[in-house]
mmCIF file of C-alpha atoms in Angstrom:
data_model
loop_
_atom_site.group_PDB
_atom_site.id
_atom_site.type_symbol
_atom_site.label_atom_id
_atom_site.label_comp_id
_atom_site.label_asym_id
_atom_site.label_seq_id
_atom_site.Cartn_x
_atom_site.Cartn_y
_atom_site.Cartn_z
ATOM 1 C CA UNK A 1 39.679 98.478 114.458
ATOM 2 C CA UNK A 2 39.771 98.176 118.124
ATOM 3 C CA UNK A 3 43.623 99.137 118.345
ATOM 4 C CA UNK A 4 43.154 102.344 117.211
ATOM 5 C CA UNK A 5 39.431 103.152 117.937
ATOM 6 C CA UNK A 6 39.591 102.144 121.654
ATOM 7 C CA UNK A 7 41.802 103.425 124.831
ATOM 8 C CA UNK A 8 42.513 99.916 125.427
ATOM 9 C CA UNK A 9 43.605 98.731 122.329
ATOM 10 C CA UNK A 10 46.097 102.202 121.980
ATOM 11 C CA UNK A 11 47.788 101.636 124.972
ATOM 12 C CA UNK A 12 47.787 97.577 124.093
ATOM 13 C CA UNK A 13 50.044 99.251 120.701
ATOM 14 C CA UNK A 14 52.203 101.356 123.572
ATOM 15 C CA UNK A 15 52.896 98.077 125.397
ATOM 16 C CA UNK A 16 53.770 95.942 122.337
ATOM 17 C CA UNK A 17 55.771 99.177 121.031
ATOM 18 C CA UNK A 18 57.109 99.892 124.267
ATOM 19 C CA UNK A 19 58.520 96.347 124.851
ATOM 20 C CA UNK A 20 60.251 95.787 121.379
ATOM 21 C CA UNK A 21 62.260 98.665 122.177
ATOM 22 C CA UNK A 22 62.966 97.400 125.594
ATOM 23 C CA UNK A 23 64.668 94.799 123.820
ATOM 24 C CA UNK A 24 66.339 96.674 121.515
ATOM 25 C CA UNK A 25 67.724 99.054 124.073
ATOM 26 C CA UNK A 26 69.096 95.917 126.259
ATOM 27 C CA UNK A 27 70.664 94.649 123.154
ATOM 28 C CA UNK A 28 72.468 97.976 121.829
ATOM 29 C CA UNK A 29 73.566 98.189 125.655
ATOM 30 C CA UNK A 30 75.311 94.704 125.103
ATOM 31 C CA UNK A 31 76.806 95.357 122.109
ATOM 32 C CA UNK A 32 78.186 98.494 123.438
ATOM 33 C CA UNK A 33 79.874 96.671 126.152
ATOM 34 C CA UNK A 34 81.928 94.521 123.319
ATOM 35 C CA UNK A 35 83.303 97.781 122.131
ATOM 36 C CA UNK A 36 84.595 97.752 126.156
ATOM 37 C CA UNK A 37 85.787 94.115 126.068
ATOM 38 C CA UNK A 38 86.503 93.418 122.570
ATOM 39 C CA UNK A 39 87.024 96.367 120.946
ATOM 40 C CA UNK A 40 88.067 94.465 117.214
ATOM 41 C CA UNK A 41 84.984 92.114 117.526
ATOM 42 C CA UNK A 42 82.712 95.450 118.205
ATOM 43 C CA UNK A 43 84.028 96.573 114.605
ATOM 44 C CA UNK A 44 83.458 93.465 113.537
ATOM 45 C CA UNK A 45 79.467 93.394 114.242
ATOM 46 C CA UNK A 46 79.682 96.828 113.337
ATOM 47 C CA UNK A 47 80.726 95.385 109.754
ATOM 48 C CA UNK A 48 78.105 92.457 110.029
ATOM 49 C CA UNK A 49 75.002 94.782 110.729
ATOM 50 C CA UNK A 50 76.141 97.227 107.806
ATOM 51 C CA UNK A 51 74.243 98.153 105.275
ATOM 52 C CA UNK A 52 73.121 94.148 104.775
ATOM 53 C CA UNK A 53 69.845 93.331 103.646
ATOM 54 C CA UNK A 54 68.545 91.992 107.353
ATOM 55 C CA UNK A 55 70.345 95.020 108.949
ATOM 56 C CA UNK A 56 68.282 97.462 106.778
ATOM 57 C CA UNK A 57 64.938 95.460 107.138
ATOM 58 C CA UNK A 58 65.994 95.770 110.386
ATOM 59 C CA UNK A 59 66.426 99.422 111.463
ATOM 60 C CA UNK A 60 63.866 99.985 109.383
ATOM 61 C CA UNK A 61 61.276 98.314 111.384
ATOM 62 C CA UNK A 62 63.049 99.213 114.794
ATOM 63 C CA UNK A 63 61.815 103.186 113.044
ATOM 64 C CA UNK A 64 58.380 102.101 112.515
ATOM 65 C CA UNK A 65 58.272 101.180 116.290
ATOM 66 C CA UNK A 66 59.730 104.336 117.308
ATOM 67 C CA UNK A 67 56.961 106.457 115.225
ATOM 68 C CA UNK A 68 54.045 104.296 116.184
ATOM 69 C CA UNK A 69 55.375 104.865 119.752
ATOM 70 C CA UNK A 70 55.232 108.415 119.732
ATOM 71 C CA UNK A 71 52.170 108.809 117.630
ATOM 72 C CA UNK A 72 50.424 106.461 120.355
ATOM 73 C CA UNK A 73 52.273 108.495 123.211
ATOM 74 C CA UNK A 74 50.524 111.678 121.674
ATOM 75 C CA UNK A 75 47.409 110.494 121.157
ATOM 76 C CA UNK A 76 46.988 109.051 124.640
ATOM 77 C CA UNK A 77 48.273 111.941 126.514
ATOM 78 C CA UNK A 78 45.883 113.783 124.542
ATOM 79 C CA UNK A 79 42.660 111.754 124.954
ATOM 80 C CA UNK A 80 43.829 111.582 128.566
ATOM 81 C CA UNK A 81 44.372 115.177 129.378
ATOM 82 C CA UNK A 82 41.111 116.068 127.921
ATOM 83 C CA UNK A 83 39.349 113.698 130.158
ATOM 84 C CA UNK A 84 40.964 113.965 133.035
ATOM 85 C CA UNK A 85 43.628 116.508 133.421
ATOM 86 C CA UNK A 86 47.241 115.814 133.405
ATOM 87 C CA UNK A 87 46.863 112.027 134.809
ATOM 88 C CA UNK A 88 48.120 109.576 131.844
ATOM 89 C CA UNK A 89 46.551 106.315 133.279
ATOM 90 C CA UNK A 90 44.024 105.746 135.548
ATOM 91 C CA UNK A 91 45.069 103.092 137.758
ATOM 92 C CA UNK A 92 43.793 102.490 141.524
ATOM 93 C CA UNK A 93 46.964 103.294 143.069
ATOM 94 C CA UNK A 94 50.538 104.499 141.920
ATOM 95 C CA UNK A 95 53.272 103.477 143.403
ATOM 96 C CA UNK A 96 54.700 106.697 145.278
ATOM 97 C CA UNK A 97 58.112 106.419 143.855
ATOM 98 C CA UNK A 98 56.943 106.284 140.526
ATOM 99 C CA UNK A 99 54.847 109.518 140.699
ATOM 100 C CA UNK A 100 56.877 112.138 139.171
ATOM 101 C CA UNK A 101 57.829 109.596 136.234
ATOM 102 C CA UNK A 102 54.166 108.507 135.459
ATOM 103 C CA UNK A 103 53.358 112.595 135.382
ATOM 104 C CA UNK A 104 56.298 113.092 133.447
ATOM 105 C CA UNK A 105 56.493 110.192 130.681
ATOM 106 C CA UNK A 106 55.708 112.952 127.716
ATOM 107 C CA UNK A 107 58.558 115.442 128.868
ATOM 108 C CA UNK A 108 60.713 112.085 129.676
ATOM 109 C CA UNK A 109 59.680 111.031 125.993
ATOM 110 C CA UNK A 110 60.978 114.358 123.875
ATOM 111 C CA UNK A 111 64.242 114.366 125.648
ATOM 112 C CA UNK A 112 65.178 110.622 125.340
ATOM 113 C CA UNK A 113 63.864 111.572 121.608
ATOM 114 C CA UNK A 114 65.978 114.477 121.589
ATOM 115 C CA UNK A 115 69.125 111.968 122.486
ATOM 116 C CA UNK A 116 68.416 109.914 119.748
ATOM 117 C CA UNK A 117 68.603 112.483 117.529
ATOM 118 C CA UNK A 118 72.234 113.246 118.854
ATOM 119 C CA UNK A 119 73.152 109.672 118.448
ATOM 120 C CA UNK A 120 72.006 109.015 115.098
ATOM 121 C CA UNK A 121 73.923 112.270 113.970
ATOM 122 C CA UNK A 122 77.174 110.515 115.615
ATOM 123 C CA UNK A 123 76.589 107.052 114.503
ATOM 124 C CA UNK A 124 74.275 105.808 112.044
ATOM 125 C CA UNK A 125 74.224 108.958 109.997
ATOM 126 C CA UNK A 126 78.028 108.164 109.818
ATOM 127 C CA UNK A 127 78.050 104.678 109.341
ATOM 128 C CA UNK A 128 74.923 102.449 107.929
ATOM 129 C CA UNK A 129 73.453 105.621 106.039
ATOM 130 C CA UNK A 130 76.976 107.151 104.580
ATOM 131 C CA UNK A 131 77.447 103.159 103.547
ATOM 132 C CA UNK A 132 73.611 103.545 101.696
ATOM 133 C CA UNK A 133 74.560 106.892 99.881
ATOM 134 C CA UNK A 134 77.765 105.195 99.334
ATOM 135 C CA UNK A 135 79.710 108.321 100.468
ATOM 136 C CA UNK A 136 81.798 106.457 102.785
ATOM 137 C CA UNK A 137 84.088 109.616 105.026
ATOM 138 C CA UNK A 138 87.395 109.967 106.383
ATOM 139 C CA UNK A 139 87.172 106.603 108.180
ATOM 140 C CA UNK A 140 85.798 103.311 107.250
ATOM 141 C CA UNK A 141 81.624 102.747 107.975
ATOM 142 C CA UNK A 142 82.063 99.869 109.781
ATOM 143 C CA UNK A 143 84.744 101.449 111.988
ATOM 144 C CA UNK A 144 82.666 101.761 115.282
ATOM 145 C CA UNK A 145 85.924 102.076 117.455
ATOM 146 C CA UNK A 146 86.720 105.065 115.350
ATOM 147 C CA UNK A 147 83.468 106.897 115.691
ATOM 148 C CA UNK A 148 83.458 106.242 119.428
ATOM 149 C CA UNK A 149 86.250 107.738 119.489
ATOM 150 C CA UNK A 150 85.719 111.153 117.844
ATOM 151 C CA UNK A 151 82.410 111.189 119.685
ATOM 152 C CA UNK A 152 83.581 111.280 123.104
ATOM 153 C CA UNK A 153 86.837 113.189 122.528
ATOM 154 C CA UNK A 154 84.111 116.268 122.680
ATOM 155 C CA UNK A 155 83.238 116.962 126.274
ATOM 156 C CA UNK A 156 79.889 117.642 124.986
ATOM 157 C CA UNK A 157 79.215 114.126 124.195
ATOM 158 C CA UNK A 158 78.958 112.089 127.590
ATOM 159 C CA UNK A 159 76.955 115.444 128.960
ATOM 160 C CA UNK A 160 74.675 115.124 126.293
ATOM 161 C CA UNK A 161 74.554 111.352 126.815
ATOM 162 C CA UNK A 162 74.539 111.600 130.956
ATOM 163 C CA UNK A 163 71.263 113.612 130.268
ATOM 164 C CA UNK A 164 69.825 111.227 128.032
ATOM 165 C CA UNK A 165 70.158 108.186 129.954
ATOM 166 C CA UNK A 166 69.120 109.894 133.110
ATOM 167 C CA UNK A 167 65.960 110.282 131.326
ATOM 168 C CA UNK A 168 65.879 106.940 129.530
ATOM 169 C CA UNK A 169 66.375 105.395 133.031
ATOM 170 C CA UNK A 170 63.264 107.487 134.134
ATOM 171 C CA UNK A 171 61.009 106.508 131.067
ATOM 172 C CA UNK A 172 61.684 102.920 131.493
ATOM 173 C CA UNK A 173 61.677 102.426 134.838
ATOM 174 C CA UNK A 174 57.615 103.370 134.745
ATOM 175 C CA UNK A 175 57.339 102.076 131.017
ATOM 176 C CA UNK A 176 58.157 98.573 132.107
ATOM 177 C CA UNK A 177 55.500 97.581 134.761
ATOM 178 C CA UNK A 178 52.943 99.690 132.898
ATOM 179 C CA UNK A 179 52.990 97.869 129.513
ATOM 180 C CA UNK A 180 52.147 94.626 131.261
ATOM 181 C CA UNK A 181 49.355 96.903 133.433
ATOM 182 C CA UNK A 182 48.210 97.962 129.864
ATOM 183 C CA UNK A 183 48.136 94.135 128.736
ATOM 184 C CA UNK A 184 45.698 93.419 131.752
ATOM 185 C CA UNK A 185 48.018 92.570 134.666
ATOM 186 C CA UNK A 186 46.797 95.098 136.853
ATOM 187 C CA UNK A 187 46.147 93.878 140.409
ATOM 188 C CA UNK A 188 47.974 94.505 143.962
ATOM 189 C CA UNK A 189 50.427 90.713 143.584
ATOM 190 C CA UNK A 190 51.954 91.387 140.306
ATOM 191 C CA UNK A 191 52.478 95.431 139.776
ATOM 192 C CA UNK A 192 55.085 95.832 142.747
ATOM 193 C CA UNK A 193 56.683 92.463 141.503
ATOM 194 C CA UNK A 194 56.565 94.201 137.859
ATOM 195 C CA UNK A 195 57.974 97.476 139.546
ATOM 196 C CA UNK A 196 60.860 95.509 141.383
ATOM 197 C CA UNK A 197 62.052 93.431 138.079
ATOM 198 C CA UNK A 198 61.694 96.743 135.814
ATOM 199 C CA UNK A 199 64.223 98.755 138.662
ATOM 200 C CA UNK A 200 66.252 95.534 137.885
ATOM 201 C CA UNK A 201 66.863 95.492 134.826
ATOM 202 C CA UNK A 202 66.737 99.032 133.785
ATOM 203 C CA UNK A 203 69.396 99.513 136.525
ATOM 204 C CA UNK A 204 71.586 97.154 134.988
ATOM 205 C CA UNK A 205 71.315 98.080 131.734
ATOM 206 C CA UNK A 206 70.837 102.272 132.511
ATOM 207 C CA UNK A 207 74.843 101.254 134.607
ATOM 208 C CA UNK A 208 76.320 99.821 132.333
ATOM 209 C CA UNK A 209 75.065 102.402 129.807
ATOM 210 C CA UNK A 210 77.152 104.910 132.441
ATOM 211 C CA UNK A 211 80.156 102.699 132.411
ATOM 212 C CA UNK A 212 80.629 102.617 128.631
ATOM 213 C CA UNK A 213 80.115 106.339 128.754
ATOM 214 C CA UNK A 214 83.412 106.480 131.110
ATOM 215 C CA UNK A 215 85.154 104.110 129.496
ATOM 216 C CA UNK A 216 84.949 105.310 125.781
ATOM 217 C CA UNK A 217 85.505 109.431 127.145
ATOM 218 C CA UNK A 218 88.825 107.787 128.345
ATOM 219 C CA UNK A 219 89.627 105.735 125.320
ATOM 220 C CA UNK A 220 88.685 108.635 123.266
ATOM 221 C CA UNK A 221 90.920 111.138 125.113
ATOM 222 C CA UNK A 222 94.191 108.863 125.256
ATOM 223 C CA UNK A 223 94.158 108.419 121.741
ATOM 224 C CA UNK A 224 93.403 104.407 122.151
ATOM 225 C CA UNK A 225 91.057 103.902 119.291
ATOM 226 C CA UNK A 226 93.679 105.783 116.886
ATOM 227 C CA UNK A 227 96.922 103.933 118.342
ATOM 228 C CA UNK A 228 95.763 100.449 119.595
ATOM 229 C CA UNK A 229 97.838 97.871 116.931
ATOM 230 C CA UNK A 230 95.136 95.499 116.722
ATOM 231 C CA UNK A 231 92.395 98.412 115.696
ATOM 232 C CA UNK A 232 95.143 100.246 113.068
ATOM 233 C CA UNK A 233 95.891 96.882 111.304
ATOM 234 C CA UNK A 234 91.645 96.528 111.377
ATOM 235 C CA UNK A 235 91.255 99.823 110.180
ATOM 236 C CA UNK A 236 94.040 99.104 107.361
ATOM 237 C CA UNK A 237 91.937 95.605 106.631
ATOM 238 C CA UNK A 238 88.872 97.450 105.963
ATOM 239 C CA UNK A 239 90.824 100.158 103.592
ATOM 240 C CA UNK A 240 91.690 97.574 101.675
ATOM 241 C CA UNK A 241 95.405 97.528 102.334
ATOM 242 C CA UNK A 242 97.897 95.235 103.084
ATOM 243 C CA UNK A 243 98.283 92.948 106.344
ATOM 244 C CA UNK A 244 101.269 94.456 107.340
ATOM 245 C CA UNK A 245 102.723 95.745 110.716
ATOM 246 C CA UNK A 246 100.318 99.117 111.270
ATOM 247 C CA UNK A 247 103.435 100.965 111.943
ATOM 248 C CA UNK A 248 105.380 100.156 108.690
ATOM 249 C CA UNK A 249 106.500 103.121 107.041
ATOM 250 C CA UNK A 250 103.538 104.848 104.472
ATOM 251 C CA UNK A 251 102.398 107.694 103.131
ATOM 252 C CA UNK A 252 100.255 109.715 103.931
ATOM 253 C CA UNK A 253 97.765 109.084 101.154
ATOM 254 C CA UNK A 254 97.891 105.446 101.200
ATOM 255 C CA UNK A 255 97.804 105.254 105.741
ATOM 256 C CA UNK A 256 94.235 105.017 107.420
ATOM 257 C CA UNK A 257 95.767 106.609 110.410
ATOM 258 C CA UNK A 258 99.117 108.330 109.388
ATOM 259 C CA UNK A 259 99.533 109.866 112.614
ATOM 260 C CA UNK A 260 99.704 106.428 114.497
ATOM 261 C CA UNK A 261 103.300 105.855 111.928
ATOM 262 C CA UNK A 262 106.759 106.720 113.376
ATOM 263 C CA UNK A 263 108.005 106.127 109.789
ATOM 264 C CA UNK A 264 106.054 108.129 108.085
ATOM 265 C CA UNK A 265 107.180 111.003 106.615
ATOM 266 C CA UNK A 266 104.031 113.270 107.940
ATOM 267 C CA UNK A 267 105.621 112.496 111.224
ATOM 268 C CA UNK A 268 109.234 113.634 110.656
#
């Protein structure tokens, strides 16, 4: 089968790969800025894409991309090392601001992989997988605002993420023109328009990747996702309790967030 036994058809599988997760990256980015704007509707698509049959078929195929991707990624840096070196692809010129990305996609690769890791640890471990097992934790799965929040109350966390987007904004910003080079468009008119819409829209998304991480280390460290009266009556709603005023008097066994009651008796 040509997409396996030939260079072309390999790096045809990066491209196809490589731009489904394009996607997906642009659309986690926008649902992340919901949890910015609309921090009750984030929960609430947090709740929708739970552990739903379409969510799970979902993820599930957004994995199989990521493991073709790398497997690919190997295999090509492999075949292309042995024939020529370090070079990845052999184009007839490389744009010079793209040079140490193009040299560097492998190293780019492991730590944006690396960051994943981190972030499935902090989210989807937490949420859509603990909702699987059925071994729900101290807060409700679908509480994203919740998990944001005891993310980025760690110092470690927007470091860590910093880091990773640095190098997701690297990765991209040479993975976009060079799937459609890998696809055939490869002549002098269309790779520096390629190169200028990629900068584009990886800037856009890669910013407002670095305004979320801002805005959620704030959040996190002002106690807003524990306090906010819309999110605690949310939070109660998906406990299972009562529509009442989140800072009615309760205990501390039957309050999701006993800490955020004046009456309760924890408090006094």
């Amino acid at each position: 089968m040509w997409l396996t036994s030939s260079s072309v058809g390999r790096k045809f599988v990066m491209a196809l790969t490589g731009a489904a997760l394009v996607l997906f990256v642009t659309f986690h980015c926008l649902m992340n800025s919901v949890a910015i704007l609309w921090p009750s509707a984030y929960n609430a698509v947090c709740e929708f894409l739970g552990a739903n049959w379409y969510a799970l078929v979902a993820s599930a195929g957004l994995g199989l991309l990521v493991v073709i991707h790398i497997i690919y990624a190997l295999w090509l840096t492999m075949q292309n090392r042995a024939a020529r070196g370090h070079v990845r692809y052999a184009l007839s010129s490389r744009p010079a601001s793209v040079e140490w990305s193009s040299k560097n996609m492998l190293v780019l690769g492991i730590v944006v992989l690396c960051f994943l890791g981190v972030h499935l640890i902090q989210f989807w471990a937490k949420m859509q997988l603990a909702e699987i097992l059925g071994c729900e934790g101290e807060y409700p799965a679908a509480a994203g605002t919740l998990f944001i929040g005891e993310a980025f109350s760690c110092w470690l966390t927007p470091v860590i993420y910093a880091i990773g987007f640095i190098a997701l904004w690297f990765h991209l910003n040479h993975g976009f023109w060079s799937m459609f080079q890998s696809v055939g468009w490869d002549n002098t008119t269309w790779i520096p328009r390629l190169q200028c819409i990629g900068k584009l829209w990886v800037g856009i998304v890669m910013v407002l990747f670095f305004i979320q991480i801002g805005v959620f280390t704030y959040r996190a460290n002002t106690d807003y996702y524990q306090t906010d009266p819309v999110l605690v009556q949310q939070y109660e709603e998906m406990r299972g309790g009562e529509k009442a005023s989140p800072c009615a008097p309760c205990s501390g066994a039957e309050c999701v967030l006993p800490e955020a009651c004046p009456g309760n008796s924890v408090n006094n």
